[in-house]
């Protein structure tokens, strides 16, 4: 996208719309700090008063906020963890399974699109993510590997070049990163699961890089089915352990000799 503003509409509205387009396409993300006013006006080829009016339009829409230090930032977008419905959903076991079921379909779609649409820059980003996964796996660093896992999936959504899919999945990735629906480190705490996940991520990556949409979609769907099954098995094992512990002390409310 040209970094300058198309001034066919009123200058301030055109400036606001240009920044909105950058947000929609994923070039600007939640929390990104914006350049100082003078530099941003030069980059966009608009006057500073015009820029201020355009930013005011975005502030009124809730798309831009100013922090305590006076820096303008992209506001949190579709990732609120304080939404009562999201909080309610995150506490339900059935919802977690439904969430993974939904992701299975969307991940396959994203990987298939990425295989046919990824640019050279997208492919470089995917390669960096896979290299991070390999390095974290080698160090047995569950936290880093889980973070690289989320970043790989996000890079695939970006490479799909479907704006609606990207924004939906970016929101889900934000909740996933914060452990709203499940704790990914539980997966990576088990060596046998870590090994399978590494191979599955490599299979998705290889198919995308080979520009094979069918193989990419299948690999992504297989990965999500495995993740769903593994998490269900972990949850069941934890539930059995909890019951065994409660039986030892009578649920902590019985008198035992």
Tab-separated table of C-alpha atoms in Angstrom:
chain	number	residue	atom	x	y	z
A	1	UNK	CA	0.000	0.000	0.000
A	2	UNK	CA	1.212	3.532	-0.799
A	3	UNK	CA	2.212	5.244	2.452
A	4	UNK	CA	0.662	8.521	1.326
A	5	UNK	CA	-2.958	9.451	1.747
A	6	UNK	CA	-5.380	9.500	-1.181
A	7	UNK	CA	-6.852	12.970	-0.859
A	8	UNK	CA	-9.932	12.460	-3.004
A	9	UNK	CA	-12.165	12.754	0.067
A	10	UNK	CA	-11.779	15.477	2.689
A	11	UNK	CA	-8.166	15.404	3.848
A	12	UNK	CA	-8.899	14.474	7.457
A	13	UNK	CA	-11.377	11.730	6.507
A	14	UNK	CA	-8.964	10.371	3.922
A	15	UNK	CA	-6.199	10.299	6.513
A	16	UNK	CA	-8.426	8.447	8.966
A	17	UNK	CA	-9.521	5.992	6.284
A	18	UNK	CA	-5.916	5.297	5.270
A	19	UNK	CA	-5.007	4.401	8.858
A	20	UNK	CA	-8.167	2.282	9.144
A	21	UNK	CA	-7.059	0.355	6.055
A	22	UNK	CA	-3.669	-0.274	7.668
A	23	UNK	CA	-5.458	-1.672	10.732
A	24	UNK	CA	-7.789	-3.835	8.655
A	25	UNK	CA	-5.030	-5.404	6.584
A	26	UNK	CA	-3.004	-6.133	9.713
A	27	UNK	CA	-0.159	-3.690	9.093
A	28	UNK	CA	-1.090	-1.901	12.323
A	29	UNK	CA	-1.820	-4.120	15.316
A	30	UNK	CA	-3.306	-3.666	18.758
A	31	UNK	CA	-0.889	-1.752	20.965
A	32	UNK	CA	1.363	-0.529	18.147
A	33	UNK	CA	2.753	2.931	18.997
A	34	UNK	CA	2.355	5.503	16.239
A	35	UNK	CA	5.147	7.763	15.046
A	36	UNK	CA	5.431	11.256	16.514
A	37	UNK	CA	3.014	13.671	14.875
A	38	UNK	CA	5.613	15.536	12.798
A	39	UNK	CA	7.142	12.380	11.334
A	40	UNK	CA	3.772	10.740	10.710
A	41	UNK	CA	2.518	13.803	8.827
A	42	UNK	CA	5.607	13.701	6.609
A	43	UNK	CA	5.203	9.990	5.932
A	44	UNK	CA	1.532	10.431	5.008
A	45	UNK	CA	2.191	13.651	3.071
A	46	UNK	CA	-0.446	15.641	4.968
A	47	UNK	CA	-0.321	18.736	7.152
A	48	UNK	CA	-0.141	18.340	10.906
A	49	UNK	CA	-3.575	19.964	11.455
A	50	UNK	CA	-5.067	17.532	8.932
A	51	UNK	CA	-3.352	14.626	10.673
A	52	UNK	CA	-4.673	15.744	14.065
A	53	UNK	CA	-8.228	15.898	12.751
A	54	UNK	CA	-7.869	12.455	11.176
A	55	UNK	CA	-6.510	10.992	14.397
A	56	UNK	CA	-9.363	12.600	16.316
A	57	UNK	CA	-11.829	10.748	14.053
A	58	UNK	CA	-10.095	7.475	14.922
A	59	UNK	CA	-9.967	8.302	18.632
A	60	UNK	CA	-13.709	8.967	18.612
A	61	UNK	CA	-14.201	5.524	17.024
A	62	UNK	CA	-12.082	3.898	19.717
A	63	UNK	CA	-9.389	2.813	17.268
A	64	UNK	CA	-6.609	4.971	18.707
A	65	UNK	CA	-5.803	5.816	22.313
A	66	UNK	CA	-3.155	7.941	23.995
A	67	UNK	CA	-1.089	6.498	26.839
A	68	UNK	CA	0.094	8.273	29.975
A	69	UNK	CA	3.292	9.347	28.227
A	70	UNK	CA	1.396	11.015	25.402
A	71	UNK	CA	2.143	8.338	22.797
A	72	UNK	CA	-0.714	7.467	20.494
A	73	UNK	CA	-1.284	3.728	20.087
A	74	UNK	CA	-3.613	1.430	18.222
A	75	UNK	CA	-6.298	0.534	20.748
A	76	UNK	CA	-6.939	-3.091	21.792
A	77	UNK	CA	-8.973	-4.591	18.957
A	78	UNK	CA	-11.225	-7.648	19.308
A	79	UNK	CA	-9.014	-9.132	22.032
A	80	UNK	CA	-10.681	-7.919	25.209
A	81	UNK	CA	-10.328	-10.426	28.035
A	82	UNK	CA	-12.680	-8.482	30.273
A	83	UNK	CA	-15.783	-9.077	28.173
A	84	UNK	CA	-18.177	-10.953	30.499
A	85	UNK	CA	-19.259	-13.306	27.728
A	86	UNK	CA	-15.657	-14.245	26.907
A	87	UNK	CA	-14.957	-14.826	30.598
A	88	UNK	CA	-18.067	-16.972	30.910
A	89	UNK	CA	-17.169	-18.955	27.797
A	90	UNK	CA	-13.620	-19.576	28.974
A	91	UNK	CA	-14.846	-21.420	32.082
A	92	UNK	CA	-16.855	-24.026	30.178
A	93	UNK	CA	-15.253	-27.305	29.166
A	94	UNK	CA	-17.685	-27.733	26.294
A	95	UNK	CA	-16.759	-24.291	24.950
A	96	UNK	CA	-13.067	-25.209	24.866
A	97	UNK	CA	-13.854	-28.231	22.711
A	98	UNK	CA	-16.117	-26.147	20.453
A	99	UNK	CA	-13.361	-23.543	20.147
A	100	UNK	CA	-10.879	-26.174	19.004
A	101	UNK	CA	-13.443	-27.600	16.583
A	102	UNK	CA	-13.907	-24.142	15.035
A	103	UNK	CA	-10.191	-23.592	14.782
A	104	UNK	CA	-9.810	-26.926	13.005
A	105	UNK	CA	-11.934	-25.645	10.127
A	106	UNK	CA	-10.446	-22.150	10.018
A	107	UNK	CA	-6.848	-23.362	10.329
A	108	UNK	CA	-7.327	-25.643	7.328
A	109	UNK	CA	-8.789	-22.787	5.319
A	110	UNK	CA	-5.974	-20.427	6.306
A	111	UNK	CA	-3.222	-22.908	5.466
A	112	UNK	CA	-4.786	-23.725	2.098
A	113	UNK	CA	-5.040	-20.042	1.198
A	114	UNK	CA	-1.497	-19.374	2.429
A	115	UNK	CA	-0.161	-22.092	0.146
A	116	UNK	CA	-1.489	-20.230	-2.894
A	117	UNK	CA	-1.257	-16.597	-1.748
A	118	UNK	CA	1.837	-16.270	0.445
A	119	UNK	CA	4.291	-13.625	-0.714
A	120	UNK	CA	8.054	-13.941	-0.370
A	121	UNK	CA	7.862	-11.787	2.760
A	122	UNK	CA	5.176	-14.095	4.205
A	123	UNK	CA	7.308	-17.127	3.465
A	124	UNK	CA	10.279	-15.569	5.232
A	125	UNK	CA	8.096	-14.895	8.259
A	126	UNK	CA	6.916	-18.510	8.295
A	127	UNK	CA	10.510	-19.712	8.081
A	128	UNK	CA	11.527	-17.589	11.065
A	129	UNK	CA	8.651	-19.027	13.107
A	130	UNK	CA	9.594	-22.602	12.285
A	131	UNK	CA	13.229	-21.892	13.139
A	132	UNK	CA	12.093	-20.535	16.532
A	133	UNK	CA	10.021	-23.673	17.125
A	134	UNK	CA	13.023	-25.866	16.308
A	135	UNK	CA	15.339	-23.862	18.588
A	136	UNK	CA	12.869	-23.913	21.498
A	137	UNK	CA	12.264	-27.628	20.973
A	138	UNK	CA	15.992	-28.294	21.078
A	139	UNK	CA	16.248	-26.410	24.400
A	140	UNK	CA	13.084	-28.104	25.745
A	141	UNK	CA	11.745	-24.618	26.517
A	142	UNK	CA	7.980	-25.153	26.772
A	143	UNK	CA	7.128	-21.456	27.102
A	144	UNK	CA	9.165	-20.329	24.088
A	145	UNK	CA	7.910	-23.214	21.988
A	146	UNK	CA	4.288	-22.414	22.865
A	147	UNK	CA	4.845	-18.745	21.946
A	148	UNK	CA	6.476	-19.674	18.640
A	149	UNK	CA	3.553	-22.031	17.977
A	150	UNK	CA	1.047	-19.171	18.280
A	151	UNK	CA	3.218	-16.906	16.127
A	152	UNK	CA	3.439	-19.541	13.379
A	153	UNK	CA	-0.331	-19.846	13.222
A	154	UNK	CA	-0.674	-16.073	13.136
A	155	UNK	CA	1.875	-15.879	10.307
A	156	UNK	CA	-0.220	-18.411	8.374
A	157	UNK	CA	-3.355	-16.281	8.865
A	158	UNK	CA	-1.441	-13.260	7.565
A	159	UNK	CA	-0.188	-15.265	4.589
A	160	UNK	CA	-3.788	-16.216	3.735
A	161	UNK	CA	-4.400	-12.574	2.738
A	162	UNK	CA	-8.032	-12.852	3.810
A	163	UNK	CA	-8.650	-9.800	5.974
A	164	UNK	CA	-11.753	-11.126	7.740
A	165	UNK	CA	-10.077	-14.452	8.528
A	166	UNK	CA	-6.961	-12.648	9.740
A	167	UNK	CA	-8.819	-10.374	12.138
A	168	UNK	CA	-10.984	-13.181	13.537
A	169	UNK	CA	-8.024	-15.473	14.039
A	170	UNK	CA	-5.836	-12.687	15.428
A	171	UNK	CA	-8.476	-12.149	18.116
A	172	UNK	CA	-8.565	-15.876	18.856
A	173	UNK	CA	-4.766	-15.975	18.915
A	174	UNK	CA	-4.721	-13.169	21.449
A	175	UNK	CA	-7.031	-15.133	23.717
A	176	UNK	CA	-5.013	-18.280	23.100
A	177	UNK	CA	-1.757	-16.535	23.998
A	178	UNK	CA	-3.277	-15.320	27.263
A	179	UNK	CA	-4.570	-18.788	28.124
A	180	UNK	CA	-8.222	-17.780	28.000
A	181	UNK	CA	-9.415	-21.068	26.528
A	182	UNK	CA	-6.601	-23.387	27.502
A	183	UNK	CA	-3.002	-23.366	28.677
A	184	UNK	CA	-0.741	-24.323	25.793
A	185	UNK	CA	2.127	-25.011	28.169
A	186	UNK	CA	0.190	-28.071	29.324
A	187	UNK	CA	0.691	-29.475	25.855
A	188	UNK	CA	4.374	-28.662	25.751
A	189	UNK	CA	5.043	-30.066	29.220
A	190	UNK	CA	4.688	-33.567	27.747
A	191	UNK	CA	7.659	-34.686	25.689
A	192	UNK	CA	5.727	-37.086	23.475
A	193	UNK	CA	3.212	-34.351	22.628
A	194	UNK	CA	5.973	-31.811	21.944
A	195	UNK	CA	7.561	-34.165	19.431
A	196	UNK	CA	4.302	-34.692	17.564
A	197	UNK	CA	3.477	-30.964	17.513
A	198	UNK	CA	6.898	-30.119	16.108
A	199	UNK	CA	6.468	-32.598	13.269
A	200	UNK	CA	2.939	-31.359	12.567
A	201	UNK	CA	4.049	-27.733	12.400
A	202	UNK	CA	6.820	-28.751	10.017
A	203	UNK	CA	4.288	-30.581	7.824
A	204	UNK	CA	2.066	-27.485	7.598
A	205	UNK	CA	5.073	-25.301	6.820
A	206	UNK	CA	6.455	-27.674	4.182
A	207	UNK	CA	3.088	-27.857	2.399
A	208	UNK	CA	2.677	-24.077	2.372
A	209	UNK	CA	6.215	-23.600	1.088
A	210	UNK	CA	5.557	-26.245	-1.602
A	211	UNK	CA	2.469	-24.236	-2.650
A	212	UNK	CA	0.276	-27.308	-2.119
A	213	UNK	CA	-3.083	-26.056	-0.759
A	214	UNK	CA	-4.613	-29.513	-0.359
A	215	UNK	CA	-1.684	-30.855	1.655
A	216	UNK	CA	-1.464	-27.647	3.694
A	217	UNK	CA	-5.166	-27.722	4.628
A	218	UNK	CA	-4.994	-31.421	5.492
A	219	UNK	CA	-1.872	-30.952	7.652
A	220	UNK	CA	-3.476	-28.039	9.532
A	221	UNK	CA	-6.688	-29.957	10.140
A	222	UNK	CA	-4.763	-33.043	11.319
A	223	UNK	CA	-2.800	-30.823	13.690
A	224	UNK	CA	-5.926	-29.332	15.240
A	225	UNK	CA	-7.583	-32.746	15.601
A	226	UNK	CA	-4.518	-34.007	17.446
A	227	UNK	CA	-4.362	-30.893	19.648
A	228	UNK	CA	-8.022	-31.283	20.536
A	229	UNK	CA	-7.620	-34.951	21.394
A	230	UNK	CA	-4.432	-34.369	23.422
A	231	UNK	CA	-6.010	-31.587	25.474
A	232	UNK	CA	-9.078	-33.714	26.164
A	233	UNK	CA	-6.841	-36.549	27.354
A	234	UNK	CA	-4.851	-34.186	29.579
A	235	UNK	CA	-8.048	-32.770	31.080
A	236	UNK	CA	-9.407	-36.266	31.738
A	237	UNK	CA	-6.150	-37.340	33.429
A	238	UNK	CA	-6.172	-34.235	35.620
A	239	UNK	CA	-9.793	-34.862	36.608
A	240	UNK	CA	-8.966	-38.443	37.623
A	241	UNK	CA	-6.015	-37.233	39.700
A	242	UNK	CA	-8.178	-34.639	41.456
A	243	UNK	CA	-10.700	-37.320	42.410
A	244	UNK	CA	-7.941	-39.581	43.757
A	245	UNK	CA	-6.537	-36.740	45.874
A	246	UNK	CA	-9.965	-35.885	47.273
A	247	UNK	CA	-10.550	-39.505	48.238
A	248	UNK	CA	-7.370	-39.497	50.335
A	249	UNK	CA	-8.582	-36.738	52.660
A	250	UNK	CA	-12.359	-37.019	52.315
A	251	UNK	CA	-12.633	-33.912	50.238
A	252	UNK	CA	-10.899	-32.003	53.054
A	253	UNK	CA	-14.131	-31.932	55.091
A	254	UNK	CA	-14.281	-35.434	56.607
A	255	UNK	CA	-12.710	-36.460	59.910
A	256	UNK	CA	-10.084	-39.069	59.234
A	257	UNK	CA	-7.939	-40.842	61.831
